[in-house]
CSV table of C-alpha atoms in Angstrom, one decimal:
chain,number,residue,atom,x,y,z
A,1,MET,CA,-28.5,4.6,-12.4
A,2,THR,CA,-29.8,2.7,-15.3
A,3,ILE,CA,-27.3,3.1,-18.1
A,4,PRO,CA,-28.9,4.2,-21.5
A,5,ALA,CA,-28.2,2.0,-24.4
A,6,GLY,CA,-25.1,3.0,-26.5
A,7,GLN,CA,-23.3,4.6,-23.6
A,8,ALA,CA,-20.2,3.3,-22.1
A,9,ALA,CA,-20.9,1.0,-19.1
A,10,ASP,CA,-19.4,-2.1,-17.5
A,11,PRO,CA,-18.8,-5.2,-19.9
A,12,PHE,CA,-21.6,-7.2,-18.5
A,13,TRP,CA,-24.2,-4.4,-19.0
A,14,THR,CA,-23.0,-3.3,-22.3
A,15,THR,CA,-23.0,-7.0,-23.7
A,16,THR,CA,-26.5,-7.5,-22.3
A,17,LEU,CA,-27.9,-4.3,-24.0
A,18,ARG,CA,-26.1,-5.3,-27.3
A,19,ARG,CA,-27.8,-8.7,-27.3
A,20,TRP,CA,-31.2,-7.3,-26.4
A,21,SER,CA,-30.9,-4.7,-29.2
A,22,THR,CA,-30.3,-7.6,-31.7
A,23,VAL,CA,-33.3,-9.6,-30.2
A,24,CYS,CA,-35.4,-6.3,-30.4
A,25,TRP,CA,-34.7,-5.9,-34.2
A,26,VAL,CA,-35.6,-9.5,-34.9
A,27,LEU,CA,-39.0,-9.1,-33.0
A,28,PHE,CA,-39.7,-5.8,-34.9
A,29,ALA,CA,-39.0,-7.6,-38.2
A,30,GLY,CA,-41.2,-10.5,-37.2
A,31,MET,CA,-44.1,-8.2,-36.3
A,32,ALA,CA,-43.8,-6.3,-39.6
A,33,ILE,CA,-43.6,-9.8,-41.6
A,34,GLY,CA,-46.7,-10.9,-39.6
A,35,LEU,CA,-48.7,-7.7,-40.3
A,36,ALA,CA,-47.7,-7.5,-44.0
A,37,ALA,CA,-48.4,-11.2,-44.6
A,38,LEU,CA,-50.9,-12.6,-42.4
A,39,ASP,CA,-53.2,-9.7,-41.6
A,40,ARG,CA,-56.2,-9.0,-43.8
A,41,PRO,CA,-56.0,-5.8,-46.1
A,42,GLY,CA,-57.3,-2.6,-44.8
A,43,GLY,CA,-56.6,0.7,-43.5
A,44,SER,CA,-55.9,-0.2,-39.9
A,45,LYS,CA,-53.2,-2.7,-41.4
A,46,TYR,CA,-51.2,0.1,-43.1
A,47,TRP,CA,-51.6,2.4,-40.2
A,48,ALA,CA,-50.3,-0.2,-37.8
A,49,LEU,CA,-47.3,-0.9,-40.3
A,50,GLY,CA,-46.7,2.8,-40.5
A,51,VAL,CA,-46.7,3.3,-36.7
A,52,LEU,CA,-44.4,0.4,-36.1
A,53,GLY,CA,-42.0,1.6,-38.7
A,54,LEU,CA,-41.9,5.1,-37.0
A,55,LEU,CA,-41.2,3.3,-33.8
A,56,ALA,CA,-38.5,1.1,-35.4
A,57,LEU,CA,-36.9,4.3,-37.0
A,58,CYS,CA,-36.9,6.3,-33.7
A,59,TYR,CA,-35.4,3.3,-31.9
A,60,ALA,CA,-32.6,3.0,-34.4
A,61,VAL,CA,-31.7,6.7,-34.0
A,62,VAL,CA,-31.5,6.6,-30.3
A,63,ASP,CA,-29.9,3.2,-30.2
A,64,ARG,CA,-27.1,4.0,-32.8
A,65,PHE,CA,-26.7,7.8,-31.9
A,66,PRO,CA,-27.5,8.1,-28.2
A,67,ASP,CA,-26.0,11.6,-28.1
A,68,ASN,CA,-27.8,13.1,-31.1
A,69,PRO,CA,-29.4,16.5,-30.2
A,70,VAL,CA,-32.8,15.8,-31.7
A,71,LEU,CA,-34.2,12.4,-30.4
A,72,ARG,CA,-33.2,12.0,-26.8
A,73,PRO,CA,-34.0,8.8,-24.8
A,74,HIS,CA,-36.9,10.4,-23.0
A,75,THR,CA,-38.3,11.7,-26.2
A,76,TYR,CA,-38.2,8.1,-27.6
A,77,LEU,CA,-40.2,6.9,-24.5
A,78,THR,CA,-42.6,9.6,-24.9
A,79,VAL,CA,-43.0,8.4,-28.7
A,80,LEU,CA,-43.3,4.9,-27.6
A,81,VAL,CA,-46.1,5.8,-25.0
A,82,ILE,CA,-48.0,7.3,-27.8
A,83,VAL,CA,-47.4,4.5,-30.3
A,84,LEU,CA,-48.6,1.8,-27.9
A,85,GLY,CA,-51.7,3.6,-27.4
A,86,VAL,CA,-52.4,4.0,-31.1
A,87,PHE,CA,-51.3,0.5,-31.8
A,88,ALA,CA,-53.8,-0.8,-29.0
A,89,TYR,CA,-56.5,1.4,-30.7
A,90,LEU,CA,-55.7,-0.1,-34.2
A,91,ARG,CA,-54.9,-3.8,-33.6
A,92,GLY,CA,-55.7,-6.4,-31.1
A,93,SER,CA,-52.1,-7.8,-31.2
A,94,PHE,CA,-50.8,-4.8,-29.3
A,95,GLY,CA,-49.7,-7.1,-26.5
A,96,THR,CA,-46.7,-8.5,-28.6
A,97,LEU,CA,-45.4,-4.8,-29.3
A,98,PHE,CA,-45.9,-4.1,-25.5
A,99,MET,CA,-43.8,-7.1,-24.4
A,100,VAL,CA,-41.2,-6.3,-27.1
A,101,THR,CA,-40.6,-2.8,-26.0
A,102,LEU,CA,-41.1,-3.4,-22.2
A,103,PRO,CA,-37.3,-3.3,-21.6
A,104,HIS,CA,-37.0,-0.1,-23.3
A,105,PHE,CA,-38.5,1.7,-20.3
A,106,TRP,CA,-35.5,0.6,-18.2
A,107,MET,CA,-32.7,0.9,-20.9
A,108,PHE,CA,-33.5,4.6,-21.9
A,109,SER,CA,-34.5,6.0,-18.3
A,110,ARG,CA,-31.9,7.6,-16.2
A,111,THR,CA,-33.4,6.5,-12.9
A,112,PRO,CA,-36.0,3.8,-11.7
A,113,ARG,CA,-38.5,6.5,-10.8
A,114,ALA,CA,-38.3,7.7,-14.5
A,115,SER,CA,-38.7,4.1,-15.7
A,116,LEU,CA,-41.8,3.5,-13.5
A,117,LEU,CA,-43.4,6.8,-14.6
A,118,PHE,CA,-42.9,6.1,-18.4
A,119,LEU,CA,-44.2,2.4,-17.7
A,120,GLY,CA,-47.3,3.8,-15.9
A,121,LEU,CA,-48.0,6.3,-18.8
A,122,ALA,CA,-47.5,3.5,-21.4
A,123,THR,CA,-50.0,1.2,-19.5
A,124,GLY,CA,-52.5,4.1,-19.3
A,125,SER,CA,-52.1,4.8,-22.9
A,126,THR,CA,-52.5,1.1,-23.9
A,127,LEU,CA,-55.6,0.5,-21.7
A,128,THR,CA,-57.0,3.8,-23.3
A,129,GLY,CA,-56.6,2.8,-26.8
A,130,SER,CA,-57.9,-0.7,-26.3
A,131,TRP,CA,-61.0,0.8,-24.5
A,132,LEU,CA,-61.7,3.2,-27.2
A,133,ARG,CA,-61.6,0.0,-29.6
A,134,LEU,CA,-63.5,-2.4,-27.5
A,135,GLY,CA,-65.4,-0.3,-25.0
A,136,SER,CA,-66.3,-1.5,-21.6
A,137,SER,CA,-66.8,-5.1,-22.6
A,138,THR,CA,-66.1,-8.5,-21.2
A,139,LYS,CA,-63.3,-8.9,-24.0
A,140,PHE,CA,-61.6,-5.6,-22.9
A,141,TYR,CA,-61.5,-6.8,-19.2
A,142,GLY,CA,-60.5,-10.4,-20.1
A,143,GLU,CA,-58.2,-10.0,-23.0
A,144,THR,CA,-56.7,-6.4,-22.3
A,145,LEU,CA,-56.9,-5.2,-18.8
A,146,VAL,CA,-55.8,-8.4,-16.9
A,147,PRO,CA,-53.0,-9.4,-19.3
A,148,VAL,CA,-51.6,-5.9,-19.4
A,149,VAL,CA,-51.6,-5.5,-15.7
A,150,ILE,CA,-49.9,-8.8,-15.3
A,151,VAL,CA,-47.2,-8.0,-17.9
A,152,VAL,CA,-46.6,-4.6,-16.4
A,153,ALA,CA,-46.3,-5.9,-12.8
A,154,VAL,CA,-43.8,-8.6,-14.0
A,155,GLY,CA,-41.8,-6.0,-16.0
A,156,MET,CA,-41.7,-3.9,-12.9
A,157,LEU,CA,-40.3,-6.6,-10.6
A,158,ILE,CA,-37.7,-7.7,-13.3
A,159,GLY,CA,-36.8,-3.9,-14.0
A,160,LEU,CA,-36.2,-3.3,-10.5
A,161,TRP,CA,-34.2,-6.5,-10.0
A,162,VAL,CA,-32.0,-5.7,-12.9
A,163,HIS,CA,-31.4,-2.2,-11.8
A,164,SER,CA,-30.5,-3.4,-8.3
A,165,VAL,CA,-27.9,-5.9,-9.9
A,166,VAL,CA,-26.4,-3.1,-12.1
A,167,ALA,CA,-26.2,-0.8,-9.1
A,168,GLN,CA,-24.3,-3.4,-7.1
A,169,SER,CA,-22.1,-4.1,-10.0
A,170,HIS,CA,-21.2,-0.6,-10.1
A,171,GLU,CA,-20.8,-0.3,-6.4
A,172,ARG,CA,-18.4,-3.4,-6.5
A,173,ALA,CA,-16.6,-1.8,-9.4
A,174,ARG,CA,-16.1,1.5,-7.2
A,175,LEU,CA,-15.1,-0.5,-4.2
A,176,ILE,CA,-12.6,-2.3,-6.2
A,177,THR,CA,-11.1,0.7,-7.7
A,178,GLU,CA,-10.8,2.2,-4.2
A,179,LEU,CA,-9.3,-0.8,-2.8
A,180,GLU,CA,-6.6,-0.7,-5.7
A,181,GLN,CA,-6.0,3.0,-5.0
A,182,ALA,CA,-5.7,2.2,-1.3
A,183,GLN,CA,-3.3,-0.7,-2.0
A,184,SER,CA,-1.2,1.5,-4.2
A,185,GLU,CA,-1.0,4.3,-1.6
A,186,LEU,CA,-0.2,1.8,1.0
A,187,SER,CA,2.6,0.4,-1.2
A,188,GLU,CA,4.0,3.9,-1.9
A,189,ALA,CA,3.8,4.5,1.9
A,190,HIS,CA,5.7,1.3,2.6
A,191,GLN,CA,8.3,2.2,-0.1
A,192,ARG,CA,8.7,5.6,1.5
A,193,GLN,CA,9.1,4.1,4.9
A,194,GLY,CA,11.5,1.6,3.7
A,195,ALA,CA,13.6,4.4,2.2
A,196,ALA,CA,13.4,6.5,5.4
A,197,ASP,CA,14.4,3.3,7.5
A,198,GLU,CA,17.2,2.8,5.1
A,199,ARG,CA,18.4,6.3,5.4
A,200,GLU,CA,18.3,6.2,9.0
A,201,ARG,CA,20.3,3.0,9.1
A,202,MET,CA,22.9,4.4,6.9
A,203,ALA,CA,23.1,7.7,9.0
A,204,ARG,CA,23.5,5.5,12.1
A,205,ASP,CA,26.2,3.3,10.5
A,206,ILE,CA,28.0,6.4,9.2
A,207,HIS,CA,27.9,8.1,12.6
A,208,ASP,CA,29.0,4.8,14.4
A,209,THR,CA,32.0,4.0,12.0
A,210,LEU,CA,33.2,6.8,9.6
A,211,ALA,CA,32.4,9.7,12.0
A,212,GLN,CA,33.9,8.1,14.9
A,213,GLY,CA,37.0,7.1,12.9
A,214,PHE,CA,37.5,10.6,11.5
A,215,ALA,CA,37.2,12.1,15.1
A,216,SER,CA,39.8,9.5,16.2
A,217,ILE,CA,41.9,10.5,13.2
A,218,ILE,CA,41.7,14.2,14.1
A,219,ALA,CA,42.6,13.7,17.8
A,220,LEU,CA,45.6,11.4,16.9
A,221,ALA,CA,46.9,14.0,14.4
A,222,GLU,CA,46.7,16.8,16.7
A,223,ALA,CA,48.5,14.7,19.4
A,224,ALA,CA,51.1,13.6,17.0
A,225,ARG,CA,51.8,17.0,15.8
A,226,ALA,CA,52.0,18.4,19.4
A,227,GLY,CA,54.7,15.7,20.2
A,228,LEU,CA,57.0,15.7,17.2
A,229,ALA,CA,59.6,17.5,18.9
A,230,SER,CA,59.4,16.4,22.4
A,231,ASP,CA,58.3,12.6,21.8
A,232,PRO,CA,59.0,11.3,18.4
A,233,ALA,CA,58.5,7.8,19.4
A,234,ARG,CA,55.1,8.5,20.6
A,235,SER,CA,54.2,10.6,17.5
A,236,ALA,CA,55.2,7.6,15.3
A,237,GLN,CA,52.8,5.3,17.1
A,238,GLN,CA,50.1,7.9,16.7
A,239,LEU,CA,50.8,8.1,13.0
A,240,ARG,CA,50.6,4.3,12.8
A,241,SER,CA,47.2,4.5,14.7
A,242,ILE,CA,46.1,7.2,12.2
A,243,GLU,CA,47.0,4.9,9.3
A,244,SER,CA,45.2,2.1,10.7
A,245,THR,CA,42.1,4.0,11.5
A,246,ALA,CA,42.1,5.5,8.1
A,247,ARG,CA,42.2,2.0,6.6
A,248,GLU,CA,39.3,0.9,8.7
A,249,ASN,CA,37.3,3.9,7.6
A,250,LEU,CA,38.1,3.1,4.0
A,251,ALA,CA,36.9,-0.5,4.3
A,252,GLU,CA,33.8,0.8,6.0
A,253,ALA,CA,33.0,3.2,3.4
A,254,ARG,CA,33.4,0.7,0.8
A,255,GLU,CA,30.8,-1.6,2.4
A,256,LEU,CA,28.4,1.3,3.0
A,257,VAL,CA,28.6,2.5,-0.7
A,258,GLY,CA,28.5,-1.1,-2.1
A,259,SER,CA,25.8,-2.2,0.5
A,260,ALA,CA,27.2,-5.5,0.1
A,261,GLN,CA,26.2,-6.5,3.7
A,262,GLN,CA,23.9,-4.4,5.9
A,263,GLN,CA,25.1,-2.9,9.2
A,264,GLY,CA,28.7,-4.0,8.5
A,265,GLN,CA,30.2,-7.6,8.8
A,266,LEU,CA,32.6,-8.9,11.5
A,267,ALA,CA,34.4,-12.1,11.2
A,268,ALA,CA,33.3,-15.0,13.1
A,269,GLY,CA,34.6,-15.3,16.7
A,270,SER,CA,34.2,-14.3,20.1
A,271,VAL,CA,32.6,-10.9,20.9
A,272,ALA,CA,34.9,-10.5,23.8
A,273,GLN,CA,38.0,-10.6,21.6
A,274,THR,CA,36.5,-8.0,19.4
A,275,LEU,CA,35.9,-5.7,22.1
A,276,ARG,CA,39.1,-6.3,23.8
A,277,ARG,CA,41.0,-5.2,20.5
A,278,THR,CA,38.7,-2.1,20.5
A,279,LEU,CA,39.5,-1.2,24.2
A,280,ASP,CA,43.2,-1.7,23.6
A,281,ARG,CA,43.2,0.6,20.7
A,282,PHE,CA,41.3,3.1,22.6
A,283,ALA,CA,43.7,2.9,25.6
A,284,GLU,CA,46.6,3.3,23.2
A,285,ASP,CA,45.1,6.3,21.5
A,286,THR,CA,44.0,8.0,24.6
A,287,GLY,CA,46.4,6.9,27.4
A,288,LEU,CA,43.4,6.3,29.6
A,289,ALA,CA,43.2,3.3,31.9
A,290,VAL,CA,40.8,0.7,30.9
A,291,ASP,CA,39.5,-1.9,33.2
A,292,ALA,CA,37.8,-4.7,31.4
A,293,GLU,CA,36.0,-7.9,32.5
A,294,LEU,CA,34.8,-9.5,29.4
A,295,ALA,CA,33.1,-12.8,29.3
A,296,ASP,CA,33.7,-15.1,26.5
A,297,ILE,CA,30.4,-14.9,25.0
A,298,GLU,CA,29.2,-16.4,21.6
A,299,CYS,CA,26.2,-14.8,20.1
A,300,ASP,CA,24.7,-14.1,16.8
A,301,GLN,CA,26.0,-11.5,14.3
A,302,PRO,CA,23.5,-8.7,14.9
A,303,THR,CA,24.1,-8.9,18.6
A,304,ARG,CA,27.8,-8.8,18.1
A,305,ILE,CA,27.6,-5.9,15.8
A,306,ALA,CA,25.2,-4.1,18.3
A,307,LEU,CA,27.5,-4.7,21.3
A,308,LEU,CA,30.5,-3.4,19.2
A,309,ARG,CA,28.7,-0.2,18.1
A,310,CYS,CA,27.5,0.5,21.5
A,311,THR,CA,31.2,0.0,22.7
A,312,GLN,CA,32.6,2.3,20.1
A,313,GLU,CA,30.0,5.0,20.5
A,314,SER,CA,30.3,5.0,24.4
A,315,LEU,CA,34.1,5.2,24.0
A,316,ALA,CA,33.9,8.0,21.5
A,317,ASN,CA,31.8,10.0,24.0
A,318,VAL,CA,34.3,9.4,26.8
A,319,ARG,CA,37.0,10.7,24.5
A,320,LYS,CA,35.2,13.9,23.3
A,321,HIS,CA,33.2,14.8,26.6
A,322,ALA,CA,33.9,13.0,29.7
A,323,ARG,CA,37.3,14.2,30.6
A,324,ALA,CA,37.7,11.0,32.4
A,325,SER,CA,40.9,9.1,33.7
A,326,THR,CA,39.4,5.5,34.0
A,327,VAL,CA,37.0,3.5,31.9
A,328,GLY,CA,35.5,0.4,33.0
A,329,VAL,CA,33.8,-2.2,30.6
A,330,VAL,CA,32.0,-5.3,31.7
A,331,LEU,CA,30.4,-7.9,29.3
A,332,ALA,CA,28.4,-10.6,30.9
A,333,ARG,CA,25.9,-13.2,30.1
A,334,GLN,CA,22.8,-13.0,32.3
A,335,PRO,CA,19.8,-15.4,32.4
A,336,TYR,CA,17.8,-13.0,30.1
A,337,GLY,CA,20.5,-12.3,27.7
A,338,VAL,CA,23.7,-10.3,27.2
A,339,GLU,CA,24.6,-7.3,29.3
A,340,LEU,CA,27.3,-4.8,28.4
A,341,GLU,CA,28.0,-2.1,31.0
A,342,ILE,CA,30.5,0.9,30.4
A,343,THR,CA,31.4,3.3,33.1
A,344,ASP,CA,33.8,6.4,33.4
A,345,ASP,CA,34.8,8.6,36.2
A,346,GLY,CA,34.5,11.8,34.1
A,347,ALA,CA,32.5,14.9,34.3
A,348,GLY,CA,29.1,13.4,33.9
A,349,PHE,CA,26.0,15.2,32.3
A,350,VAL,CA,22.3,15.3,32.7
A,351,PRO,CA,20.9,12.5,30.4
A,352,GLY,CA,17.6,14.3,29.7
A,353,GLU,CA,19.2,17.3,28.3
A,354,SER,CA,21.3,15.3,25.9
A,355,ALA,CA,20.3,15.8,22.3
A,356,GLY,CA,23.1,14.0,20.5
A,357,PHE,CA,22.7,11.5,17.7
A,358,GLY,CA,24.8,8.8,19.5
A,359,LEU,CA,22.7,7.6,22.3
A,360,ASP,CA,19.6,7.8,20.3
A,361,GLY,CA,21.3,5.9,17.6
A,362,MET,CA,22.4,3.1,20.3
A,363,ARG,CA,18.8,2.9,21.6
A,364,LYS,CA,17.2,2.3,18.2
A,365,ARG,CA,20.0,-0.2,17.4
A,366,LEU,CA,19.1,-2.2,20.5
A,367,ALA,CA,15.5,-1.9,20.2
A,368,GLU,CA,15.8,-3.6,16.8
A,369,LEU,CA,17.1,-6.6,18.8
A,370,GLY,CA,14.4,-6.3,21.4
A,371,GLY,CA,17.0,-4.7,23.9
A,372,GLU,CA,17.3,-1.4,25.8
A,373,LEU,CA,19.8,1.2,26.7
A,374,THR,CA,20.0,2.7,30.2
A,375,VAL,CA,22.0,5.7,30.8
A,376,THR,CA,22.7,6.9,34.3
A,377,SER,CA,24.8,10.0,35.0
A,378,SER,CA,24.9,13.4,36.9
A,379,VAL,CA,27.3,16.3,36.6
A,380,GLY,CA,30.5,15.5,38.4
A,381,ASP,CA,29.9,11.8,39.2
A,382,GLY,CA,30.8,10.0,36.0
A,383,THR,CA,28.4,8.1,33.7
A,384,ARG,CA,27.2,4.6,33.5
A,385,VAL,CA,25.8,3.2,30.1
A,386,LEU,CA,24.0,-0.4,30.3
A,387,ALA,CA,23.0,-2.1,27.2
A,388,THR,CA,21.0,-5.3,27.4
A,389,ILE,CA,20.0,-7.7,24.6
A,390,PRO,CA,17.7,-10.5,25.2
A,391,THR,CA,18.8,-13.5,23.2
A,392,ASP,CA,18.8,-17.4,23.6
A,393,ALA,CA,21.8,-17.7,21.2
A,394,THR,CA,24.5,-16.6,23.9
A,395,GLU,CA,26.7,-19.4,25.3
A,396,THR,CA,29.4,-19.0,27.8
A,397,VAL,CA,32.7,-20.6,26.7
A,398,PRO,CA,35.5,-21.3,28.9
A,399,ASN,CA,38.2,-18.9,28.5
A,400,SER,CA,41.8,-20.4,28.9
A,401,GLU,CA,43.6,-17.0,28.9
A,402,ASN,CA,43.0,-13.6,30.5
A,403,PRO,CA,41.5,-11.3,28.0
A,404,LYS,CA,43.6,-8.5,29.4
A,405,ASN,CA,46.7,-10.1,28.2
A,406,THR,CA,45.7,-10.1,24.4
A,407,ALA,CA,47.0,-6.6,23.6
A,408,SER,CA,49.8,-7.8,21.5
A,409,THR,CA,50.7,-6.5,18.0
A,410,GLU,CA,49.5,-9.6,16.4
A,411,ASN,CA,45.9,-9.3,17.9
A,412,THR,CA,45.8,-5.6,16.8
A,413,ASP,CA,46.5,-6.6,13.3
A,414,ALA,CA,43.9,-9.3,13.6
A,415,ALA,CA,41.5,-6.6,14.9
A,416,GLU,CA,42.1,-4.5,11.8
A,417,SER,CA,41.2,-7.4,9.3
A,418,GLU,CA,38.3,-8.6,11.5
A,419,VAL,CA,36.6,-5.2,11.9
A,420,THR,CA,37.2,-4.2,8.2
A,421,ALA,CA,36.2,-7.6,6.7
């Protein structure tokens, strides 16, 4: 749509209209001075000045007050059509006024079709006025018909081109606005997704650390209370385990609240030693037999954390559900990466019917590293949990001592400082 003068538009179009308005006033003034100073006196001269003054007045009103209820843009164009016909009838210099006002047909029309309609009416009015003054003469055809047709044709081409440019400008502005809106919505979606991912990560970490620790504390407290009278030494050991687990949970809680380090932090060292201390603590708390074959593997920090969390979750499931007597843990380096296998001889379950958060959390944690979790179990036949993590950062380091012989008090204290670092 062609934007009427004086209305809000894009900066380029607004600036162009303002400049042309200035040029138009200069041309109106030049025509008036020329008529007043150079033309010979006579009735037609004053009529021409009056008609030009009326047109200038109407243009001033519609240009400065485009929303006025009296002189609307199309009303001004109707006046312009009449003035051009009268001016062509009165003076032979009507061509100058026609060229000065030619852009008005595009500036004050709402559509290109309306512009062409008013331009056609103005052409007919001008030719009619000139024909009434000159008649069907050679001068009419040579000095009026041909020049007017040429000017109108050029004006139509220029007007349609300008309208196309303005339409493209508005279309680009619309597309830019839609793009900015889409980018804003995409950014908000990314923020929401990031917040959801962070909440899921926090929930997984809380489940794998604090929740498991509290469950262990409850189990130890019940066992200690039951054995206070019959086995005070055993109860004292269980109380020490409760204290140690509570300290670990406190450290984990501080890390989660402070968000100092994502997904917890483990001190540098062998993942086998870390898992060994976890297994020793589990065996001490539950009294179950733990058979472990842990290769001394060096791997990156995310892999170590994933292996530890998978071990903790699997042992927690054994403690709560399996009713097992023996647990087997194998950590090995394979050509494709690291493999952790945890088995038990407990009651087993149907994997497809499990709706717990723990297995799902392990799968997601491993998937973040490109790994996968395989759970094999059936009722009465125990359970096998296999975690695989592909990595090129693992290296097998010769182990000078049997990991099974590292269950000393010194290593237990080191485990507390390592896991809670």
